[in-house]
CSV table of C-alpha atoms (C1' of nucleotides) in Angstrom, one decimal:
chain,number,residue,atom,x,y,z
A,1,MET,CA,62.9,60.9,53.0
A,2,ASN,CA,66.2,60.4,54.4
A,3,PRO,CA,65.7,58.6,57.4
A,4,LYS,CA,68.8,58.0,59.6
A,5,PHE,CA,67.8,54.4,60.1
A,6,GLN,CA,66.2,51.9,58.0
A,7,ALA,CA,65.1,48.3,58.2
A,8,PRO,CA,67.8,45.9,57.4
A,9,LYS,CA,67.9,45.0,53.6
A,10,GLY,CA,65.3,42.5,52.6
A,11,VAL,CA,63.1,42.2,55.7
A,12,SER,CA,59.3,42.1,55.5
A,13,GLU,CA,57.4,44.6,57.5
A,14,TYR,CA,53.8,44.8,58.0
A,15,LEU,CA,52.3,48.2,58.9
A,16,PRO,CA,48.7,49.1,59.3
A,17,PRO,CA,46.3,48.4,57.7
A,18,ARG,CA,48.0,45.6,55.9
A,19,SER,CA,49.3,44.2,59.2
A,20,ASN,CA,45.5,43.3,60.0
A,21,LEU,CA,45.5,41.3,56.9
A,22,PHE,CA,48.9,39.5,57.9
A,23,ASP,CA,47.3,38.6,61.2
A,24,TYR,CA,44.2,37.4,59.8
A,25,VAL,CA,46.2,35.3,57.2
A,26,SER,CA,48.1,33.5,60.0
A,27,ARG,CA,45.1,33.0,62.2
A,28,THR,CA,43.0,31.6,59.4
A,29,LEU,CA,45.9,29.1,58.1
A,30,THR,CA,46.3,28.0,61.8
A,31,ALA,CA,42.7,27.1,62.3
A,32,PRO,CA,42.5,23.8,60.3
A,33,ALA,CA,45.6,22.6,62.3
A,34,LEU,CA,43.8,23.5,65.5
A,35,ALA,CA,40.7,21.6,64.4
A,36,ALA,CA,42.7,18.5,63.8
A,37,GLY,CA,44.4,18.5,67.3
A,38,TYR,CA,47.8,20.0,66.6
A,39,GLU,CA,49.3,22.0,69.4
A,40,LEU,CA,51.4,25.1,69.5
A,41,ILE,CA,55.1,24.7,70.0
A,42,GLU,CA,57.0,28.0,70.7
A,43,LEU,CA,60.7,27.7,69.9
A,44,PRO,CA,63.9,29.8,70.0
A,45,ILE,CA,64.7,31.9,67.0
A,46,PHE,CA,68.2,30.8,67.0
A,47,GLU,CA,69.8,27.4,67.6
A,48,ASP,CA,73.0,25.6,67.6
A,49,THR,CA,74.4,26.0,64.2
A,50,GLU,CA,75.0,22.3,63.9
A,51,LEU,CA,71.4,21.4,64.4
A,52,PHE,CA,70.9,22.9,60.8
A,53,THR,CA,74.1,21.8,59.2
A,54,ARG,CA,73.4,18.1,60.3
A,55,GLY,CA,69.5,18.6,60.0
A,56,VAL,CA,69.0,20.4,56.9
A,57,GLY,CA,71.9,19.1,55.1
A,58,GLU,CA,75.4,20.4,54.3
A,59,SER,CA,74.9,20.1,50.5
A,60,THR,CA,71.9,22.4,50.5
A,61,ASP,CA,72.0,26.0,49.5
A,62,VAL,CA,70.1,27.0,52.7
A,63,VAL,CA,73.0,25.7,54.9
A,64,SER,CA,76.0,26.3,52.5
A,65,LYS,CA,75.3,30.0,51.8
A,66,GLU,CA,72.0,31.3,53.4
A,67,MET,CA,72.5,31.1,57.1
A,68,TYR,CA,72.8,34.0,59.5
A,69,THR,CA,75.3,32.5,61.7
A,70,PHE,CA,77.0,34.4,64.7
A,71,GLU,CA,79.1,33.6,67.7
A,72,ASP,CA,77.9,34.2,71.1
A,73,ARG,CA,80.0,35.6,74.0
A,74,GLY,CA,80.6,32.1,75.1
A,75,GLY,CA,82.2,31.3,71.7
A,76,ARG,CA,79.2,29.1,70.7
A,77,SER,CA,78.2,29.0,67.0
A,78,LEU,CA,74.4,30.0,66.7
A,79,THR,CA,72.3,30.4,63.8
A,80,LEU,CA,69.0,32.3,63.1
A,81,ARG,CA,66.6,29.5,62.1
A,82,PRO,CA,66.3,29.1,58.3
A,83,GLU,CA,63.4,26.6,58.5
A,84,GLY,CA,61.3,25.0,61.3
A,85,THR,CA,61.4,21.2,61.4
A,86,ALA,CA,65.0,20.9,62.7
A,87,GLY,CA,64.1,23.0,65.8
A,88,VAL,CA,60.9,21.2,66.3
A,89,MET,CA,62.6,17.8,66.1
A,90,ARG,CA,65.4,19.1,68.6
A,91,ALA,CA,62.7,20.1,71.1
A,92,VAL,CA,60.9,16.7,70.6
A,93,ILE,CA,64.0,14.8,71.4
A,94,GLU,CA,65.3,17.0,74.1
A,95,HIS,CA,62.0,17.0,76.0
A,96,ASN,CA,61.0,13.5,75.2
A,97,LEU,CA,57.6,14.5,73.5
A,98,ASP,CA,57.9,11.5,71.7
A,99,ARG,CA,57.6,9.1,74.7
A,100,GLY,CA,53.9,9.5,74.9
A,101,GLN,CA,51.1,8.9,72.5
A,102,LEU,CA,52.1,9.0,68.8
A,103,PRO,CA,51.9,10.9,66.6
A,104,VAL,CA,53.2,14.0,68.4
A,105,LYS,CA,51.3,16.7,66.5
A,106,LEU,CA,52.5,20.2,66.7
A,107,TYR,CA,52.3,23.5,64.8
A,108,TYR,CA,54.5,26.5,65.0
A,109,ARG,CA,54.7,30.0,63.3
A,110,GLY,CA,57.0,33.1,63.3
A,111,PRO,CA,59.9,34.6,61.7
A,112,PHE,CA,62.8,32.8,59.8
A,113,PHE,CA,65.9,34.0,58.2
A,114,ARG,CA,67.9,33.2,55.2
A,115,ALA,CA,70.6,35.7,53.7
A,116,GLU,CA,69.4,35.7,50.2
A,117,ARG,CA,69.2,38.4,47.8
A,118,PRO,CA,65.7,39.8,48.2
A,119,GLN,CA,63.1,39.7,45.4
A,120,ALA,CA,59.2,39.6,45.0
A,121,GLY,CA,58.0,37.2,47.6
A,122,ARG,CA,61.6,36.3,49.0
A,123,TYR,CA,62.8,38.1,52.1
A,124,ARG,CA,65.8,37.8,54.6
A,125,GLN,CA,63.1,37.7,57.4
A,126,PHE,CA,60.0,35.9,56.4
A,127,TYR,CA,57.1,34.2,58.3
A,128,GLN,CA,56.1,30.6,58.1
A,129,PHE,CA,53.2,28.6,59.6
A,130,GLY,CA,54.2,24.9,59.9
A,131,ILE,CA,53.0,21.7,61.4
A,132,GLU,CA,54.7,18.4,62.2
A,133,ALA,CA,53.2,14.9,62.8
A,134,ILE,CA,55.9,12.7,64.4
A,135,GLY,CA,56.1,9.0,65.1
A,136,VAL,CA,53.5,7.4,62.8
A,137,ASN,CA,54.0,6.5,59.2
A,138,ASP,CA,50.6,6.1,57.7
A,139,PRO,CA,49.4,7.5,54.3
A,140,TYR,CA,46.4,8.9,55.7
A,141,LEU,CA,48.4,11.0,58.2
A,142,ASP,CA,50.4,12.2,55.1
A,143,ALA,CA,46.9,13.1,53.5
A,144,GLU,CA,45.8,14.8,56.8
A,145,VAL,CA,48.8,17.1,56.7
A,146,ILE,CA,48.4,18.0,53.1
A,147,GLY,CA,44.7,18.5,53.6
A,148,ILE,CA,45.3,20.8,56.6
A,149,ALA,CA,47.4,23.1,54.4
A,150,TYR,CA,44.9,22.9,51.5
A,151,SER,CA,42.0,24.0,53.6
A,152,GLY,CA,43.8,26.8,54.9
A,153,TYR,CA,44.4,28.3,51.6
A,154,ARG,CA,40.7,27.6,50.5
A,155,LYS,CA,39.4,29.2,53.8
A,156,LEU,CA,41.3,32.4,52.6
A,157,GLY,CA,39.6,32.2,49.4
A,158,LEU,CA,42.6,31.1,47.2
A,159,THR,CA,41.7,29.2,44.2
A,160,ASN,CA,44.5,29.9,41.6
A,161,PHE,CA,47.0,27.5,42.8
A,162,SER,CA,47.9,23.8,42.4
A,163,LEU,CA,49.2,21.0,44.6
A,164,HIS,CA,52.1,19.0,43.2
A,165,ILE,CA,53.1,15.8,44.7
A,166,THR,CA,55.6,13.0,44.2
A,167,SER,CA,57.3,10.3,46.2
A,168,LEU,CA,61.0,10.0,46.9
A,169,GLY,CA,60.4,6.6,48.1
A,170,ASP,CA,62.3,4.6,50.6
A,171,ALA,CA,66.2,4.5,50.7
A,172,GLU,CA,66.5,1.4,48.6
A,173,SER,CA,64.3,2.9,45.9
A,174,ARG,CA,66.5,6.1,45.9
A,175,ASP,CA,69.8,4.6,45.9
A,176,ARG,CA,68.9,2.4,42.8
A,177,HIS,CA,67.5,5.6,40.9
A,178,ARG,CA,70.2,7.8,42.0
A,179,SER,CA,73.0,5.6,40.5
A,180,ASP,CA,71.1,5.3,37.1
A,181,LEU,CA,70.6,8.9,37.2
A,182,ILE,CA,74.1,10.0,37.8
A,183,LYS,CA,75.0,7.6,35.0
A,184,PHE,CA,72.6,9.5,32.7
A,185,ILE,CA,73.8,12.8,33.8
A,186,ASN,CA,77.4,11.9,33.2
A,187,SER,CA,76.5,10.9,29.6
A,188,LEU,CA,75.2,14.5,29.0
A,189,ASN,CA,77.5,17.3,27.8
A,190,LEU,CA,77.1,19.9,30.7
A,191,ASP,CA,78.9,23.0,31.6
A,192,GLU,CA,81.0,23.1,34.7
A,193,GLU,CA,78.4,24.9,37.0
A,194,THR,CA,75.7,22.6,36.1
A,195,LYS,CA,77.9,19.5,36.8
A,196,ALA,CA,78.7,21.0,40.3
A,197,ARG,CA,74.9,21.3,41.0
A,198,ALA,CA,74.5,17.7,39.8
A,199,ALA,CA,77.2,16.6,42.2
A,200,LYS,CA,75.4,18.1,45.1
A,201,ASN,CA,72.1,16.6,44.3
A,202,PRO,CA,71.5,15.2,40.9
A,203,LEU,CA,67.7,15.6,41.2
A,204,ARG,CA,68.3,19.4,41.0
A,205,LEU,CA,68.7,19.3,37.3
A,206,PHE,CA,65.0,18.4,37.1
A,207,ASP,CA,63.9,21.8,37.9
A,208,ASP,CA,66.5,23.6,36.0
A,209,LYS,CA,64.7,26.7,34.2
A,210,ARG,CA,66.9,26.6,31.1
A,211,GLU,CA,65.2,25.1,28.0
A,212,GLU,CA,68.4,23.2,27.0
A,213,ILE,CA,68.6,21.5,30.2
A,214,ARG,CA,65.1,20.6,30.4
A,215,SER,CA,65.0,18.9,27.1
A,216,LYS,CA,68.0,17.0,27.9
A,217,MET,CA,66.4,15.7,31.1
A,218,GLN,CA,63.4,14.6,29.3
A,219,THR,CA,64.7,11.1,28.8
A,220,ALA,CA,66.3,10.9,32.2
A,221,PRO,CA,65.3,8.1,34.6
A,222,LEU,CA,62.5,9.2,36.9
A,223,LEU,CA,62.5,8.2,40.5
A,224,LEU,CA,58.8,7.4,40.5
A,225,ASP,CA,59.5,4.6,38.1
A,226,TYR,CA,62.0,3.1,40.7
A,227,LEU,CA,59.6,3.0,43.7
A,228,ASN,CA,59.7,-0.6,45.1
A,229,ASP,CA,56.1,-2.3,45.7
A,230,GLU,CA,56.0,-0.9,49.2
A,231,SER,CA,56.9,2.8,48.3
A,232,GLN,CA,54.5,2.5,45.4
A,233,ASP,CA,51.5,1.2,47.6
A,234,ASN,CA,52.2,3.9,49.9
A,235,PHE,CA,52.2,6.7,47.4
A,236,THR,CA,48.9,5.2,45.9
A,237,ALA,CA,47.2,5.1,49.2
A,238,VAL,CA,48.3,8.9,49.9
A,239,GLN,CA,46.5,9.7,46.6
A,240,ALA,CA,43.5,7.7,47.2
A,241,ALA,CA,43.1,9.6,50.7
A,242,LEU,CA,43.5,13.0,49.1
A,243,LYS,CA,40.8,12.2,46.5
A,244,SER,CA,38.5,10.9,49.4
A,245,ILE,CA,38.7,14.3,50.9
A,246,GLY,CA,38.4,16.1,47.7
A,247,VAL,CA,42.0,17.4,47.5
A,248,PRO,CA,42.9,18.1,43.9
A,249,TYR,CA,46.7,17.3,43.0
A,250,GLU,CA,48.9,16.7,40.1
A,251,ILE,CA,51.8,14.1,40.3
A,252,ASN,CA,55.0,16.0,39.5
A,253,PRO,CA,57.8,13.6,39.0
A,254,HIS,CA,60.3,16.5,38.4
A,255,MET,CA,59.5,18.1,41.7
A,256,VAL,CA,62.6,18.9,43.7
A,257,ARG,CA,62.7,19.9,47.4
A,258,GLY,CA,65.5,22.1,48.7
A,259,LEU,CA,66.2,20.4,51.9
A,260,ASP,CA,67.8,17.2,52.1
A,261,TYR,CA,65.8,15.3,54.7
A,262,TYR,CA,62.8,14.5,52.7
A,263,THR,CA,61.9,10.8,51.9
A,264,GLY,CA,58.6,9.3,50.8
A,265,THR,CA,55.6,11.6,50.1
A,266,THR,CA,56.7,15.2,49.2
A,267,PHE,CA,54.5,18.1,48.0
A,268,GLU,CA,54.5,21.7,47.1
A,269,PHE,CA,51.7,24.2,46.7
A,270,VAL,CA,52.4,26.5,43.8
A,271,HIS,CA,50.4,29.8,43.2
A,272,LYS,CA,50.0,30.9,39.5
A,273,GLY,CA,49.6,34.6,40.1
A,274,LEU,CA,53.0,35.2,41.6
A,275,GLY,CA,56.3,36.0,40.2
A,276,ALA,CA,59.3,33.8,40.2
A,277,GLN,CA,58.8,32.8,43.8
A,278,SER,CA,55.6,30.9,43.4
A,279,GLY,CA,55.8,28.3,46.1
A,280,ILE,CA,53.3,29.2,48.8
A,281,GLY,CA,54.0,26.1,50.8
A,282,GLY,CA,55.6,22.5,50.7
A,283,GLY,CA,56.6,19.7,53.0
A,284,GLY,CA,57.0,16.0,53.0
A,285,ARG,CA,57.9,12.9,54.9
A,286,TYR,CA,61.3,12.8,56.6
A,287,ASP,CA,62.3,9.2,57.8
A,288,GLY,CA,65.8,9.6,59.0
A,289,LEU,CA,65.9,13.1,60.5
A,290,MET,CA,65.0,12.4,64.0
A,291,GLU,CA,67.7,9.8,64.3
A,292,THR,CA,70.2,11.9,62.6
A,293,LEU,CA,69.6,14.6,65.3
A,294,GLY,CA,70.2,12.0,68.0
A,295,GLY,CA,66.7,10.8,68.7
A,296,GLN,CA,64.7,7.5,68.3
A,297,ASP,CA,64.3,6.3,64.6
A,298,LEU,CA,60.9,7.8,64.2
A,299,SER,CA,59.3,8.9,60.9
A,300,GLY,CA,57.7,12.4,60.6
A,301,ILE,CA,55.7,14.5,58.2
A,302,GLY,CA,55.2,18.1,58.1
A,303,PHE,CA,54.9,21.2,56.0
A,304,GLY,CA,55.8,24.8,55.9
A,305,LEU,CA,53.7,27.6,54.5
A,306,GLY,CA,54.9,31.2,53.8
A,307,ILE,CA,52.6,33.7,55.2
A,308,ASP,CA,54.2,36.5,53.3
A,309,ARG,CA,53.6,34.6,49.9
A,310,VAL,CA,50.1,33.6,50.9
A,311,LEU,CA,49.2,37.3,51.4
A,312,LEU,CA,50.8,38.1,48.2
A,313,ALA,CA,48.7,35.4,46.5
A,314,MET,CA,45.6,36.7,48.0
A,315,GLU,CA,46.3,40.1,46.6
A,316,SER,CA,47.1,38.7,43.2
A,317,GLU,CA,43.6,36.9,43.1
A,318,GLY,CA,41.9,40.0,44.6
A,319,CYS,CA,40.4,37.9,47.3
A,320,VAL,CA,41.5,40.1,50.2
A,321,PRO,CA,38.8,40.9,52.7
A,322,THR,CA,37.8,44.3,53.7
A,323,ASN,CA,36.5,45.1,57.2
A,324,ILE,CA,38.9,43.0,59.1
A,325,ARG,CA,39.2,45.7,61.7
A,326,TYR,CA,35.9,45.7,63.7
A,327,VAL,CA,34.8,48.8,65.8
A,328,ASP,CA,31.4,49.1,67.5
A,329,LEU,CA,31.6,52.6,68.7
A,330,TYR,CA,33.4,55.8,68.2
A,331,VAL,CA,33.2,58.2,71.3
A,332,ILE,CA,33.6,62.0,70.7
A,333,PRO,CA,33.6,64.2,73.9
A,334,LEU,CA,33.2,67.9,73.4
A,335,GLY,CA,34.7,70.3,76.0
A,336,VAL,CA,36.7,69.6,79.1
A,337,PRO,CA,34.1,68.5,81.5
A,338,ALA,CA,32.9,65.8,78.9
A,339,GLN,CA,36.4,64.4,78.4
A,340,SER,CA,36.5,62.8,81.8
A,341,SER,CA,33.0,61.6,81.6
A,342,ALA,CA,33.7,60.1,78.3
A,343,PHE,CA,36.9,58.4,79.4
A,344,ALA,CA,35.0,56.6,82.1
A,345,LEU,CA,32.3,55.6,79.8
A,346,VAL,CA,34.6,54.2,77.2
A,347,ASN,CA,36.4,52.1,79.8
A,348,GLU,CA,32.9,50.8,81.1
A,349,LEU,CA,31.6,49.8,77.8
A,350,ARG,CA,34.9,48.2,76.7
A,351,HIS,CA,34.6,46.0,79.9
A,352,ALA,CA,31.1,45.2,78.7
A,353,GLY,CA,32.7,43.8,75.6
A,354,PHE,CA,32.3,46.4,73.1
A,355,VAL,CA,35.1,47.6,70.7
A,356,ILE,CA,35.4,51.3,71.1
A,357,GLU,CA,37.7,54.1,69.9
A,358,GLN,CA,37.6,57.6,71.3
A,359,SER,CA,38.6,61.0,70.0
A,360,PHE,CA,41.5,62.6,71.6
A,361,GLY,CA,42.7,66.3,71.7
A,362,ASP,CA,40.3,69.1,71.1
A,363,ARG,CA,39.6,68.7,67.5
A,364,ALA,CA,36.4,70.3,65.9
A,365,LEU,CA,33.4,68.0,65.9
A,366,LYS,CA,33.4,67.8,62.1
A,367,GLY,CA,37.0,66.5,62.2
A,368,ALA,CA,36.2,64.0,65.0
A,369,MET,CA,33.1,62.6,63.0
A,370,LYS,CA,35.2,62.1,60.0
A,371,ALA,CA,37.7,60.1,62.2
A,372,ALA,CA,34.7,58.1,63.4
A,373,ASP,CA,33.7,57.3,59.7
A,374,LYS,CA,37.3,56.2,59.0
A,375,SER,CA,37.5,54.1,61.9
A,376,GLY,CA,34.6,51.9,60.3
A,377,ALA,CA,32.6,52.3,63.6
A,378,ARG,CA,29.0,51.4,63.4
A,379,PHE,CA,28.0,54.1,66.0
A,380,ALA,CA,29.3,57.4,67.1
A,381,ILE,CA,28.6,58.9,70.3
A,382,VAL,CA,28.7,62.6,71.0
A,383,LEU,CA,29.1,63.7,74.6
A,384,GLY,CA,28.9,67.4,75.5
A,385,ASP,CA,27.7,69.8,78.1
A,386,ALA,CA,24.3,69.4,77.2
A,387,GLU,CA,24.2,65.6,77.4
A,388,ILE,CA,26.1,65.7,80.5
A,389,ALA,CA,23.5,68.0,82.1
A,390,SER,CA,20.7,65.6,81.1
A,391,GLY,CA,22.5,62.2,81.7
A,392,THR,CA,22.1,61.2,78.1
A,393,VAL,CA,24.4,60.9,75.1
A,394,GLU,CA,23.7,61.4,71.3
A,395,LEU,CA,24.0,58.2,69.4
A,396,LYS,CA,24.6,58.2,65.7
A,397,GLU,CA,24.1,55.4,63.5
A,398,MET,CA,26.8,56.0,61.0
A,399,SER,CA,25.2,54.1,58.0
A,400,THR,CA,22.0,55.9,58.1
A,401,GLY,CA,23.3,59.1,59.7
A,402,LYS,CA,20.2,58.9,62.3
A,403,VAL,CA,20.8,60.6,65.5
A,404,SER,CA,19.0,59.7,68.6
A,405,SER,CA,19.2,60.6,72.3
A,406,VAL,CA,19.8,57.8,74.6
A,407,THR,CA,20.0,57.8,78.3
A,408,LEU,CA,23.3,56.8,79.8
A,409,SER,CA,21.9,54.1,81.9
A,410,THR,CA,20.4,52.1,78.9
A,411,LEU,CA,23.2,52.9,76.4
A,412,ALA,CA,24.8,49.5,76.9
A,413,SER,CA,21.6,47.6,76.4
A,414,GLU,CA,20.6,49.8,73.5
A,415,LEU,CA,23.9,49.1,71.7
A,416,ALA,CA,23.6,45.5,72.3
A,417,LYS,CA,20.0,45.5,71.0
A,418,ARG,CA,21.1,47.3,67.7
A,419,SER,CA,24.0,45.1,66.9
B,1,G,C1',77.0,36.1,44.5
B,2,U,C1',75.5,37.9,39.0
B,3,G,C1',72.6,41.0,35.7
B,4,G,C1',68.2,44.6,34.4
B,5,G,C1',65.1,48.8,36.1
B,6,C,C1',64.2,52.9,39.5
B,7,G,C1',65.3,56.7,43.7
B,8,U,C1',61.2,64.0,43.1
B,9,A,C1',55.6,66.1,48.9
B,10,G,C1',52.9,61.1,53.8
B,11,C,C1',51.5,57.8,49.2
B,12,U,C1',51.1,57.2,43.6
B,13,C,C1',53.7,59.8,40.1
B,14,A,C1',54.6,64.1,36.3
B,15,G,C1',58.6,67.4,35.2
B,16,C,C1',60.1,69.2,27.3
B,17,U,C1',66.6,70.0,24.0
B,18,G,C1',69.8,71.8,31.5
B,19,G,C1',66.9,78.1,33.3
B,20,U,C1',66.8,76.7,40.7
B,21,A,C1',59.4,71.9,41.7
B,22,G,C1',54.2,70.4,40.1
B,23,A,C1',49.4,67.1,39.9
B,24,G,C1',46.1,63.7,42.2
B,25,C,C1',45.1,61.2,46.6
B,26,A,C1',45.7,61.8,51.9
B,27,C,C1',46.1,65.7,55.9
B,28,C,C1',44.5,70.5,58.3
B,29,C,C1',41.0,74.9,58.4
B,30,G,C1',36.4,77.0,56.6
B,31,G,C1',31.6,77.1,53.9
B,32,U,C1',27.2,74.4,58.5
B,33,U,C1',27.8,78.1,67.3
B,34,G,C1',27.5,70.6,68.1
B,35,U,C1',27.6,66.1,63.5
B,36,G,C1',31.2,61.8,58.8
B,37,G,C1',30.7,59.8,53.7
B,38,U,C1',29.1,64.4,48.0
B,39,C,C1',30.3,69.5,46.7
B,40,C,C1',33.1,74.3,47.1
B,41,G,C1',37.0,77.6,49.0
B,42,G,C1',41.6,78.0,51.7
B,43,G,C1',46.3,75.9,53.6
B,44,A,C1',50.9,73.3,55.4
B,45,U,C1',54.8,69.9,53.5
B,46,G,C1',60.5,68.7,49.7
B,47,U,C1',68.5,69.3,51.9
B,48,C,C1',64.6,66.3,43.9
B,49,G,C1',68.7,59.3,48.0
B,50,C,C1',73.9,60.9,49.1
B,51,G,C1',78.9,62.8,47.5
B,52,G,C1',81.7,64.8,43.8
B,53,G,C1',82.3,66.7,38.6
B,54,U,C1',80.9,69.6,34.0
B,55,U,C1',78.2,74.5,33.5
B,56,C,C1',76.8,81.2,34.2
B,57,G,C1',73.0,77.8,35.8
B,58,A,C1',71.9,70.7,37.4
B,59,G,C1',65.8,67.2,39.4
B,60,C,C1',67.6,66.7,34.2
B,61,C,C1',74.3,65.6,31.8
B,62,C,C1',79.0,62.7,33.8
B,63,C,C1',81.4,59.7,37.8
B,64,G,C1',81.0,57.4,42.4
B,65,U,C1',78.2,55.6,46.4
B,66,C,C1',73.9,53.8,49.2
B,67,G,C1',69.1,52.1,48.9
B,68,C,C1',64.7,50.0,46.6
B,69,U,C1',63.0,46.8,43.0
B,70,C,C1',62.7,42.7,39.4
B,71,A,C1',65.1,38.4,37.5
B,72,C,C1',69.0,34.5,37.6
B,73,C,C1',70.6,31.1,41.5
B,74,C,C1',67.7,29.1,45.2
B,75,C,C1',63.1,28.6,47.8
B,76,A,C1',58.5,29.8,51.8
RNA sequence: GUGGGCGUAGCUCAGCUGGUAGAGCACCCGGUUGUGGUCCGGGAUGUCGCGGGUUCGAGCCCCGUCGCUCACCCCA
């Protein structure tokens, strides 16, 4: 009750049995990326602080107030990664991964860190799975990336979510819109704090939660209306590609992403059963990022999915699978001589490919059988003096309770036959 | 960073206008010399988050503090 040490504030921890689910969720989300030829990139948890200030953008909340930054013993400023894309781009540039065939297709997963006030679905250490496709600007690639995220969610059984997409267009379209939008915002009567937000990024006002601001923004100029022909054609093509693979979406011209590097297609998956933190994944295209970080001028597209939130979403939909943990056999030795035989038998059968747990300590058979039940094992084996003498084991099928005597030499094949 | 709610057994929680702690689940043992899921009987477990104050007496009231949680902000 009063532990001397507690986990740091706001971190997510996964303990059994929920940890099994967490692992299942991340593996399932990854599968569609593997199926599309994306390869794992395993990167450091901390990077040069400047990578994030330059990459993610000084004006973002992530950089300006949410980073875990520290100095190492050599006086270098390092930061626990708050997102994945900047690190991937750094590695691609540093190791010249973009010198071969394009696009470079990578996926990553692991912990990320933001020093925010924790709440439902928002943690200081959280887990993301993400992919990046770098070096090709093709609407079909945009749709592939979005489709990979979508099929991950669907494989997990999620249905109560929607995909919002929009286009931020190219630099030319954005500049024209931005100046009109700023003019519009300046004409509004806003409080100081809101003005400050608008100064950082005028688009932010579009997703303000206050009704008064929302209604004022009703008539604001929309970026989508400012797309030039090329950007518009591209966005139309992305939509057509999504339709062709059956990915439902809604165009949301008010969508705002928190990181500065996005251009062109951007998207967000929103789950309807979660609390205030309802985004279960999002991403988009980034045209200038790689050059900003000192690499070639290549475009890229990617997403990041919050594994913690996906699990919460599954729990809210009640589509959490049972029986993730699979055990073939639970072995119960009775008495000292049986313990050594059982220990060796377990080892042998595990090498033969069976998933086996064994009972340790000298608990009563009744208790051990109870543990066998809890383990979910399909079979239990009782091995005592009588069995050792006759070279057999008692094999119990847990679902029926039927017990039969099986000779040791045929045990493996008997188990294989029955499963 | 700002606000609301809450800290009692391993878990979920009850505890009246202050009289020094309880339930369910889980766990262990037994009913069945060596057989689980149902049933019955028995058992262990708490510095009532922490510190201080009021009181004859505090889980309950007051102050402080720490933690958790939800929301704002922002986002995965």
